[in-house]
Amino acid sequence: MSTFDETTGQVAPAAKTHQRGRGFDGHWALVWQKFLRHRLGVAGGVVVILAYVVAAIPEFLAPVTLEAYNPAYSYAPPQTLHLGRDEGEGWQFRPHVNAYKSEIDYNSGRRTFVDDESQPVDLGLFVEGESYNLFGFIPTNRHLFGPVIEGQPFFLFGADRLGRDILSRTIYGTRISMTIGLIGVALSLVFGILIGGISGLFGGVTDNVIQRLIEFIQSVPAIPLWIGLAAAIPASVPPLQVYFLITIILSVLGWTSLARVVRGRFLAMRNEDFVKAARLDGCGPVRIIFRHMLPSFLSHIIATVSLAIPGMILAETALSYLGIGLRTPIVSWGVLLQEAQNVRTIASAPWLLLPGAAVVVAVLALNFLGDGLRDAADPYSD
Amino acid sequence: MDNLIEIRDLRVTFAGAIDVVNGLDLDIAPGKTLCLVGESGCGKSVTAKAILQVIDHPGRVSGGSINLRQPDGSVLDIAKTKPTSPVMQHVRGGDIAMIHQEPMSFLSPLYTIGNQISEALMLHRKVGEKAARAEGIRMLEEVGMPDPARRYDSYTFQLSGGQRQRAMIAMALINKPRLLIADEPTTALDVTTQANILDLLARLQRDTGMGVLFITHDLGVVAEIADEVAVMYLGKIVERGPVREVLEHPKHPYTRGLLASMPRLDGDFKASLQAIRGMVPPPALRPAGCPFHPRCDWARADMCGHVQVLETELGHDHMVACHAYGPQAHKFDRVDRPVAAAAAAAAVKVREESAAPLLSVRDIKKHFPIRSGFFQRQTGAVRAVDAVSLDIFPGETLGLVGESGCGKSTLGQTIVGLHRADSGSMRFAEDDRPAVDLLAARGAEARRLRTDIRMIFQDPTGSLNPRMRVRNIIGEVLQVEGQLSDAEIEARVQALLAKVGLSPDYAQRYPHAFSGGQRQRIAIARALASDPRLVIADEAVSALDVSVQTQIINMMKALQAEMGLTYLFVSHDLGVIANISDRVAVMYAGRIVELGSTEEIFRNPQHPYTEALLAAIPGRGESAGGRIRLGGHVPDVAGRIEGCAFADRCPYALEACRQVRPELKGAGGHLDACIRSEELHLRPVASNETLVPA
Amino acid sequence: MGSFMIRRIIYAIPALIAVSLISFLVIAIPPGDYVTRLAEMSAAAGDVMPMAEQEAMRKAYGLDLPLMVQYWNWISGVVLRGDFGYSFSFNLPVKDVIWPRLGLTIVLSVASLLFIWVVAIPIGIFSAVKRYSAGDYLATFLGFLGLAIPNFLLALAAMYIAFAWFGVNVGGLFSPQYVEAPWSWERVLDLLGHLWLPMIVLGTAGTASVIRVIRANLLDELHKPYVTAARAKGKGEFSLLMKYPVRHALNPFVSGQNDIFVDIVSGGTIVAIVMGLQTTGPLLLDALRTQDMYMASSFILMLSVLVVIGTLLSDLLLAWLDPRIRYQQG
């Protein structure tokens, strides 16, 4: 807030009574303030943070481990969560689901499941279950939630062909799906900043060649090429390496938009008066870039990065779904969706598509976050 | 009602209930030009848009009346008419038309100007395409567009600034409106083009008998074109009357202040200017009582700060809204503040005649290659600076003047080292050190030169890094130099801030907290941080409002006297140049065409281009006899120019002028580059005492 | 304009060469070829293919030649004779397989592009003009949703809904009786009856992004000075909107169309695989899995050529729309 000084006729910046007036706030404080005004962006940010928390500790959050399966519950439908029940002493708060009664339909040879109200499965928080190592080194068997009695059927998202809990697997899939975007974008960022920086800094023929190259890469249909590259990974390659190969493949084509942003900023900024002034102050190229230019467009880069992650997630999901991306035992949302290969399977077990909902939520949240960051990246214009 | 339009108690409100126009009264008579004057932020443009009901969201007319007399004698209150109604659409462009400041952005680049001109016609009259085209071409001819039939099918980006403005005038006048609103129509133009457009508007008004509402911040333009003047401050008219009354006998302290801050071209060029202190506050912070009182020298604490001002009629249709003329007038002594002492002292400083030049520029060339194709082969060159030679003496201010594109900024930037000269030499000689060639300096020598020669940029917003605190912006040059400790730099920054009239605790803040004038002060402090000898000011006051501009000029003069600075002052504004410079260099198409003392240049111009520039200064032109007006525009410096670059526009050009390229020559420090300068008797700047032509 | 077109077309040539090289190398460089894949398959079936036989097959298919020679043989065939090589798995010349598939790909891609325009442009304009209205929020939300749902998931969901609720199996572009039938009026109608669902599925993401682009561009343009100037001329609001801001907002939109088209062609591959369309997608995937190299390379090449042509068209359209490009670069 400015005030108008009655005696000098000057508009004084931020009177001293405002302890942290606008005039004292640095760039990042202003970016933050502007970002907070973008409510969808903030909501997206919260969801993204939650998703990465899930990615960090899926073992604790998932009711069962990845390996758990029970053929008896093959294609068991999602259970309904009940908050309480009446056992003759009036309604009591006792969260539970009902176990299944299963019948085999001899015509179709398929098992059908019916809700069995006589067999409630009581649920609790911090229940004991299968043991695992939290963060890989803290041995424990506590799970955030699950059936109080270990081993009782608990399938909130239903079960797949092998009777595995889709909810737990979706939670585990978060780890791979959310990080593949992050690592892919980090790789793209390195390429993008390097190549875009070179292009913007040197200009001339170098710039022209790189620009044509970027235009060319951007005009190649990405998915057929991705399919081509991914299909070239031999089946004998271990899963972890597949993971890294896929991130590299995704960023081979992904760096171009980042490079464009970086170059554009460099070029625009090279002719800014304050950069010229820095040259006249005697700053060398390194000082100009790191002290005068980079801080000015770092926020733009962060926004662009957050908008690039969803593209990577979608690409990984699609490749894995087609069976040429990640494969079991690695679990990503795309790998989980492989179960839903044809319409007949989906028609009989539509809950197989639920991991897709996780994709939609994550991508939506990242887009909202990115939008908010992009708006906030330049806090000086309104 | 005899007036074409009568505005009463007009209020325009923006979001948050901020009144930008706050009870404005205005009459415009048919066949007369009313000039609306004031600094930016006073609500002039909003008033103009209110008359047409085209205020941008979230603004709206919230009260008062705008009565337009219709041809049949009835009266239409525009303020009560729905903005989207057919009646309003009929008024817009039919009865009232408008021209704007930037024809480039007010005309669409996607349609030919012919399309946009004929559209205006077809919206209001039932004519076919063909007839509209014929009428449009006739109108372009009327507004003096060269080759109108061909230009009719041109796009805006194919036209020069003056041609664009002519196209916009043609578009506005094609329906023969009864009122023309002109919103700063010449502000973005070069001075010679401005003169042509002002002439055109005056002629068109005479021919058509329309009323004109002309909005400007330039009192010179007012003197040139107005019949009546209304001075506006913070959404209200503070003084109104016939142009002579107001300019010769200004009453309101604001009007007086605006006039006093204008550089005078009569008498003593270097007379100190009296700036109005402070700046226009945003409408949300409108002071109570008389809104001008915080900036007013006459203000009395007992009334101006809280008593509403009433309008006082002084006779001769002269109105003023100031307590000093109201019922309590006897309480005011109405004495203007004396010229600031420092500025006055600076004005009497004399340069030692015998001193050796601080900087000798010889045959400097700077050509920008034009590249095209994939391999960026050079296909031509823009000769921005073409063999320029000049001397700058220690302690003086050398003004460098010329129209846009003449190369004056490039010359300044080449001297400071932002561009590398293609050839020539620049010798920098401080009294106690051996002379150095700026182009050959390396290492420590180059570093020292960087601190000796500094620059102030035009745009105070763009030249300050928004991500850095004021302390780091000013101290950067010292930090890079690495000679001083952090504490010493901090002390230096504080001292510099005090020197440029800012509070030392501003050092902690970021540039976005400051107004344009304050930012330019910070930029000046940065230039002075390394204790330089030579400061190049590249249009350093051009982006500022007139009162702030005067504050900065006065401060620069005072600092020069105090620190022994030498200025190269680059500007397109002849008034500013006259006021601040000891000597003036006139530049045209990459070359200096005339160089001499300020007196000589303005009183005894030797080059026809200088004469034309002086004649184009608004408000100083001679009313009787042939005025000098330049046709055409600055030649394309990318092409090779044979002979004198000015020959095509020069009224005195002979065949010989197109053959040989005239060299800069002359005696007694007054040089010119015209082969006919001996025989020609060129007219000096008009020396009449007042702004208004007799 | 003429020289601009010619130059733009010449610029496309190096792009085409690079595309062909990449299409070929992506398939050819990775270890293993069609013969090793065959050998693996017979090994899996318990059959051992002798090395000599493998080498003989390589020789027959020309797989033993240096890479660049293979490339040259292939590309010169494509350019000079329209011969795309031989499909190992189909035992047919690639060109016999590729053209009908490519035709349907083009039909589907263009249909999706038109769908995007028809739906997104009016919504985008509405959204910008009625900014912050309920309709704008709805459009913005649907736009975000459209961007967030992967193509193939949408395809699955659409097929599931059609199957579970309406009992129709909507896979493919033709009813079974028309798949192999020669072109006839009935076959065209049948195609149109099947085309709409993949068209919508494929167009969703594009629609979402076009709505956002149009809305953002138009918001920038709505308060530009030339709009005020046109209003001050007395132009009515609707014709004003259409002639000035919308027309101006169309330019950045058109230059973005290329990316949209790339995404359609690109995303079409996956949608086609999921929905079992008779376009290039499913065959490309099969060809990659079996390392049927000429087939795979040719498909990638032709898809890329399609995109290069799309780029060319959108550039020319832009030049036609924007006199600044026409006069300043042409």
CSV table of C-alpha atoms in Angstrom, one decimal, chain B residues 135-394:
chain,number,residue,atom,x,y,z
B,135,GLU,CA,-15.3,8.5,-50.6
B,136,GLY,CA,-12.5,6.9,-48.5
B,137,ILE,CA,-9.9,7.7,-51.0
B,138,ARG,CA,-11.2,11.3,-51.3
B,139,MET,CA,-11.0,11.6,-47.5
B,140,LEU,CA,-7.4,10.3,-47.5
B,141,GLU,CA,-6.6,12.9,-50.0
B,142,GLU,CA,-8.3,15.5,-47.9
B,143,VAL,CA,-6.1,14.7,-44.9
B,144,GLY,CA,-3.0,15.0,-47.0
B,145,MET,CA,-2.1,11.3,-47.4
B,146,PRO,CA,0.4,11.0,-50.3
B,147,ASP,CA,-0.8,8.7,-53.1
B,148,PRO,CA,-4.2,8.1,-51.4
B,149,ALA,CA,-5.6,5.5,-53.9
B,150,ARG,CA,-2.6,3.2,-53.3
B,151,ARG,CA,-2.4,3.9,-49.5
B,152,TYR,CA,-6.1,3.0,-49.2
B,153,ASP,CA,-5.2,-0.7,-49.6
B,154,SER,CA,-2.2,-0.5,-47.2
B,155,TYR,CA,-1.9,-2.0,-43.8
B,156,THR,CA,-0.9,0.1,-40.8
B,157,PHE,CA,2.5,-1.5,-40.6
B,158,GLN,CA,3.3,-0.3,-44.1
B,159,LEU,CA,2.8,3.4,-43.1
B,160,SER,CA,4.8,5.9,-41.2
B,161,GLY,CA,3.6,7.3,-37.9
B,162,GLY,CA,2.3,10.5,-39.5
B,163,GLN,CA,0.5,8.6,-42.3
B,164,ARG,CA,-1.1,6.4,-39.7
B,165,GLN,CA,-2.4,9.4,-37.8
B,166,ARG,CA,-3.7,10.8,-41.0
B,167,ALA,CA,-5.5,7.6,-41.7
B,168,MET,CA,-7.1,7.7,-38.3
B,169,ILE,CA,-8.2,11.3,-38.8
B,170,ALA,CA,-9.7,10.3,-42.2
B,171,MET,CA,-11.6,7.5,-40.4
B,172,ALA,CA,-12.9,9.9,-37.8
B,173,LEU,CA,-14.0,12.6,-40.2
B,174,ILE,CA,-15.5,10.6,-43.0
B,175,ASN,CA,-19.0,11.0,-41.5
B,176,LYS,CA,-18.5,14.7,-40.9
B,177,PRO,CA,-19.0,14.6,-37.1
B,178,ARG,CA,-20.1,17.7,-35.3
B,179,LEU,CA,-17.6,17.0,-32.5
B,180,LEU,CA,-14.1,15.6,-32.8
B,181,ILE,CA,-12.4,14.3,-29.7
B,182,ALA,CA,-8.6,14.2,-30.1
B,183,ASP,CA,-6.9,12.3,-27.3
B,184,GLU,CA,-3.2,13.3,-27.4
B,185,PRO,CA,-3.1,12.8,-31.2
B,186,THR,CA,0.4,14.1,-31.6
B,187,THR,CA,2.2,13.0,-28.5
B,188,ALA,CA,3.7,9.9,-30.1
B,189,LEU,CA,4.9,11.7,-33.2
B,190,ASP,CA,8.1,13.5,-34.0
B,191,VAL,CA,8.0,17.2,-33.6
B,192,THR,CA,8.0,18.0,-37.4
B,193,THR,CA,5.2,15.5,-38.0
B,194,GLN,CA,3.3,16.9,-35.0
B,195,ALA,CA,3.4,20.3,-36.5
B,196,ASN,CA,2.0,19.0,-39.8
B,197,ILE,CA,-0.8,17.1,-38.0
B,198,LEU,CA,-1.7,20.2,-35.9
B,199,ASP,CA,-1.9,22.3,-39.1
B,200,LEU,CA,-4.1,19.6,-40.6
B,201,LEU,CA,-6.5,19.5,-37.7
B,202,ALA,CA,-6.7,23.3,-37.6
B,203,ARG,CA,-7.5,23.4,-41.3
B,204,LEU,CA,-10.1,20.7,-41.1
B,205,GLN,CA,-11.8,22.4,-38.3
B,206,ARG,CA,-12.0,25.7,-40.2
B,207,ASP,CA,-13.4,23.9,-43.2
B,208,THR,CA,-16.0,21.8,-41.5
B,209,GLY,CA,-17.0,23.9,-38.6
B,210,MET,CA,-16.9,21.1,-36.1
B,211,GLY,CA,-16.2,21.4,-32.5
B,212,VAL,CA,-13.0,19.9,-31.2
B,213,LEU,CA,-12.2,18.6,-27.7
B,214,PHE,CA,-8.4,18.3,-27.8
B,215,ILE,CA,-6.7,16.5,-24.9
B,216,THR,CA,-3.0,17.2,-24.3
B,217,HIS,CA,-0.4,17.6,-21.6
B,218,ASP,CA,1.7,20.0,-23.7
B,219,LEU,CA,0.9,23.7,-23.2
B,220,GLY,CA,2.8,24.5,-26.4
B,221,VAL,CA,0.3,22.5,-28.3
B,222,VAL,CA,-2.5,24.3,-26.5
B,223,ALA,CA,-1.1,27.6,-27.5
B,224,GLU,CA,-1.0,26.4,-31.1
B,225,ILE,CA,-4.5,25.1,-31.5
B,226,ALA,CA,-6.9,26.1,-28.7
B,227,ASP,CA,-9.7,28.6,-28.6
B,228,GLU,CA,-10.5,27.8,-25.0
B,229,VAL,CA,-8.5,25.9,-22.3
B,230,ALA,CA,-9.7,23.8,-19.4
B,231,VAL,CA,-7.1,22.7,-16.9
B,232,MET,CA,-7.9,19.5,-15.2
B,233,TYR,CA,-6.6,18.1,-11.9
B,234,LEU,CA,-7.8,14.9,-10.3
B,235,GLY,CA,-11.1,14.6,-12.0
B,236,LYS,CA,-12.2,18.3,-11.9
B,237,ILE,CA,-11.7,21.4,-13.9
B,238,VAL,CA,-9.6,23.9,-11.9
B,239,GLU,CA,-9.3,26.7,-14.4
B,240,ARG,CA,-11.1,27.4,-17.6
B,241,GLY,CA,-11.1,30.3,-20.0
B,242,PRO,CA,-10.2,31.6,-23.4
B,243,VAL,CA,-6.7,30.5,-24.4
B,244,ARG,CA,-5.1,34.0,-24.1
B,245,GLU,CA,-6.6,34.6,-20.7
B,246,VAL,CA,-5.4,31.4,-19.3
B,247,LEU,CA,-1.9,31.3,-20.8
B,248,GLU,CA,-1.2,35.0,-20.3
B,249,HIS,CA,-2.9,35.5,-17.0
B,250,PRO,CA,-3.0,32.1,-15.4
B,251,LYS,CA,-4.8,32.2,-12.1
B,252,HIS,CA,-4.8,28.7,-10.5
B,253,PRO,CA,-1.5,27.7,-8.9
B,254,TYR,CA,-1.6,24.5,-10.8
B,255,THR,CA,-1.8,26.3,-14.2
B,256,ARG,CA,0.9,28.6,-13.0
B,257,GLY,CA,3.0,25.7,-12.0
B,258,LEU,CA,2.5,23.9,-15.3
B,259,LEU,CA,3.5,27.1,-17.2
B,260,ALA,CA,6.5,27.7,-14.9
B,261,SER,CA,7.8,24.2,-15.4
B,262,MET,CA,7.8,24.6,-19.2
B,263,PRO,CA,11.3,25.3,-20.7
B,264,ARG,CA,11.2,28.9,-22.1
B,265,LEU,CA,12.5,29.6,-25.5
B,266,ASP,CA,12.3,33.3,-25.2
B,267,GLY,CA,14.9,35.3,-23.3
B,268,ASP,CA,17.3,33.2,-21.2
B,269,PHE,CA,17.2,29.6,-22.4
B,270,LYS,CA,18.9,28.4,-19.2
B,271,ALA,CA,16.6,30.2,-16.8
B,272,SER,CA,15.8,27.8,-14.0
B,273,LEU,CA,12.5,26.1,-14.2
B,274,GLN,CA,10.0,26.0,-11.4
B,275,ALA,CA,8.8,22.5,-10.8
B,276,ILE,CA,5.5,21.8,-9.1
B,277,ARG,CA,6.5,19.6,-6.2
B,278,GLY,CA,5.3,16.0,-5.8
B,279,MET,CA,3.2,14.2,-8.3
B,280,VAL,CA,-0.5,13.5,-9.1
B,281,PRO,CA,-1.7,11.0,-6.5
B,282,PRO,CA,-3.8,8.1,-7.6
B,283,PRO,CA,-7.5,8.9,-7.5
B,284,ALA,CA,-8.0,6.5,-4.5
B,285,LEU,CA,-5.8,8.8,-2.4
B,286,ARG,CA,-7.5,12.1,-3.5
B,287,PRO,CA,-6.7,14.6,-0.7
B,288,ALA,CA,-9.6,16.2,1.1
B,289,GLY,CA,-10.6,19.8,0.5
B,290,CYS,CA,-8.8,21.2,-2.5
B,291,PRO,CA,-7.2,18.2,-4.1
B,292,PHE,CA,-4.2,20.3,-5.2
B,293,HIS,CA,-3.4,21.6,-1.7
B,294,PRO,CA,-0.5,19.2,-0.9
B,295,ARG,CA,1.5,20.4,-3.9
B,296,CYS,CA,0.4,24.1,-3.6
B,297,ASP,CA,2.7,26.9,-2.4
B,298,TRP,CA,-0.3,29.1,-1.5
B,299,ALA,CA,-2.1,26.5,0.5
B,300,ARG,CA,-3.3,27.6,3.9
B,301,ALA,CA,-3.6,24.9,6.6
B,302,ASP,CA,-6.7,26.5,8.0
B,303,MET,CA,-8.9,25.9,4.9
B,304,CYS,CA,-7.3,24.3,1.8
B,305,GLY,CA,-7.0,20.9,3.4
B,306,HIS,CA,-10.6,20.5,4.3
B,307,VAL,CA,-12.9,23.2,2.8
B,308,GLN,CA,-14.4,22.2,-0.6
B,309,VAL,CA,-13.4,24.6,-3.4
B,310,LEU,CA,-16.0,26.6,-5.2
B,311,GLU,CA,-15.7,27.9,-8.8
B,312,THR,CA,-15.1,31.6,-9.1
B,313,GLU,CA,-16.0,33.6,-12.2
B,314,LEU,CA,-13.4,36.2,-12.9
B,315,GLY,CA,-15.0,37.8,-15.9
B,316,HIS,CA,-13.9,37.3,-19.6
B,317,ASP,CA,-15.4,33.8,-19.3
B,318,HIS,CA,-12.5,33.0,-17.0
B,319,MET,CA,-13.2,30.5,-14.2
B,320,VAL,CA,-10.9,29.3,-11.5
B,321,ALA,CA,-11.5,26.9,-8.7
B,322,CYS,CA,-9.2,28.0,-5.9
B,323,HIS,CA,-9.7,29.4,-2.4
B,324,ALA,CA,-7.3,32.2,-3.2
B,325,TYR,CA,-9.8,33.7,-5.5
B,326,GLY,CA,-12.9,32.8,-3.5
B,327,PRO,CA,-14.7,34.6,-0.7
B,328,GLN,CA,-11.7,34.1,1.5
B,329,ALA,CA,-9.3,35.6,-1.1
B,330,HIS,CA,-8.0,38.2,1.3
B,331,LYS,CA,-6.3,35.6,3.4
B,332,PHE,CA,-3.9,34.6,0.6
B,333,ASP,CA,-0.9,36.6,-0.5
B,334,ARG,CA,-0.5,34.6,-3.8
B,335,VAL,CA,3.3,34.8,-3.9
B,336,ASP,CA,5.0,32.1,-6.0
B,337,ARG,CA,7.9,30.3,-4.5
B,338,PRO,CA,11.3,31.6,-5.6
B,339,VAL,CA,13.4,29.4,-7.9
B,340,ALA,CA,15.3,26.9,-5.9
B,341,ALA,CA,18.7,28.2,-4.9
B,342,ALA,CA,20.7,25.1,-6.1
B,343,ALA,CA,19.2,25.2,-9.5
B,344,ALA,CA,19.8,28.9,-9.8
B,345,ALA,CA,23.4,28.4,-8.8
B,346,ALA,CA,23.8,25.7,-11.4
B,347,ALA,CA,22.5,28.0,-14.0
B,348,VAL,CA,25.3,30.5,-13.7
B,349,LYS,CA,28.2,28.1,-13.9
B,350,VAL,CA,30.6,29.0,-16.7
B,351,ARG,CA,32.8,26.7,-18.6
B,352,GLU,CA,36.5,27.5,-19.0
B,353,GLU,CA,36.9,28.4,-22.7
B,354,SER,CA,40.4,27.0,-23.0
B,355,ALA,CA,39.8,23.6,-21.5
B,356,ALA,CA,40.8,20.5,-23.5
B,357,PRO,CA,38.0,18.2,-24.4
B,358,LEU,CA,37.1,15.4,-22.0
B,359,LEU,CA,36.0,13.2,-24.8
B,360,SER,CA,37.0,13.5,-28.5
B,361,VAL,CA,34.9,11.5,-30.8
B,362,ARG,CA,36.3,11.2,-34.3
B,363,ASP,CA,34.7,9.5,-37.3
B,364,ILE,CA,32.7,7.0,-35.3
B,365,LYS,CA,30.7,4.6,-37.4
B,366,LYS,CA,28.2,2.1,-36.1
B,367,HIS,CA,26.4,0.0,-38.8
B,368,PHE,CA,24.0,-2.7,-37.9
B,369,PRO,CA,24.0,-5.5,-40.3
B,370,ILE,CA,20.7,-6.6,-41.8
B,371,ARG,CA,20.8,-10.4,-41.9
B,372,SER,CA,18.4,-12.7,-43.6
B,373,GLY,CA,18.1,-16.3,-44.6
B,374,PHE,CA,18.9,-19.4,-42.7
B,375,PHE,CA,22.6,-18.7,-42.6
B,376,GLN,CA,22.1,-15.2,-41.5
B,377,ARG,CA,24.1,-13.7,-44.3
B,378,GLN,CA,24.5,-10.0,-44.2
B,379,THR,CA,22.3,-8.4,-46.9
B,380,GLY,CA,22.7,-4.8,-45.9
B,381,ALA,CA,23.4,-2.4,-43.1
B,382,VAL,CA,21.6,0.2,-41.1
B,383,ARG,CA,24.0,3.2,-40.9
B,384,ALA,CA,22.8,4.2,-37.4
B,385,VAL,CA,25.9,6.3,-36.8
B,386,ASP,CA,27.8,7.4,-39.8
B,387,ALA,CA,31.1,9.1,-39.3
B,388,VAL,CA,30.3,11.3,-36.4
B,389,SER,CA,32.9,13.6,-34.8
B,390,LEU,CA,32.4,15.8,-31.7
B,391,ASP,CA,34.1,17.0,-28.6
B,392,ILE,CA,32.7,17.1,-25.1
B,393,PHE,CA,34.4,19.5,-22.7
B,394,PRO,CA,34.7,18.9,-19.0
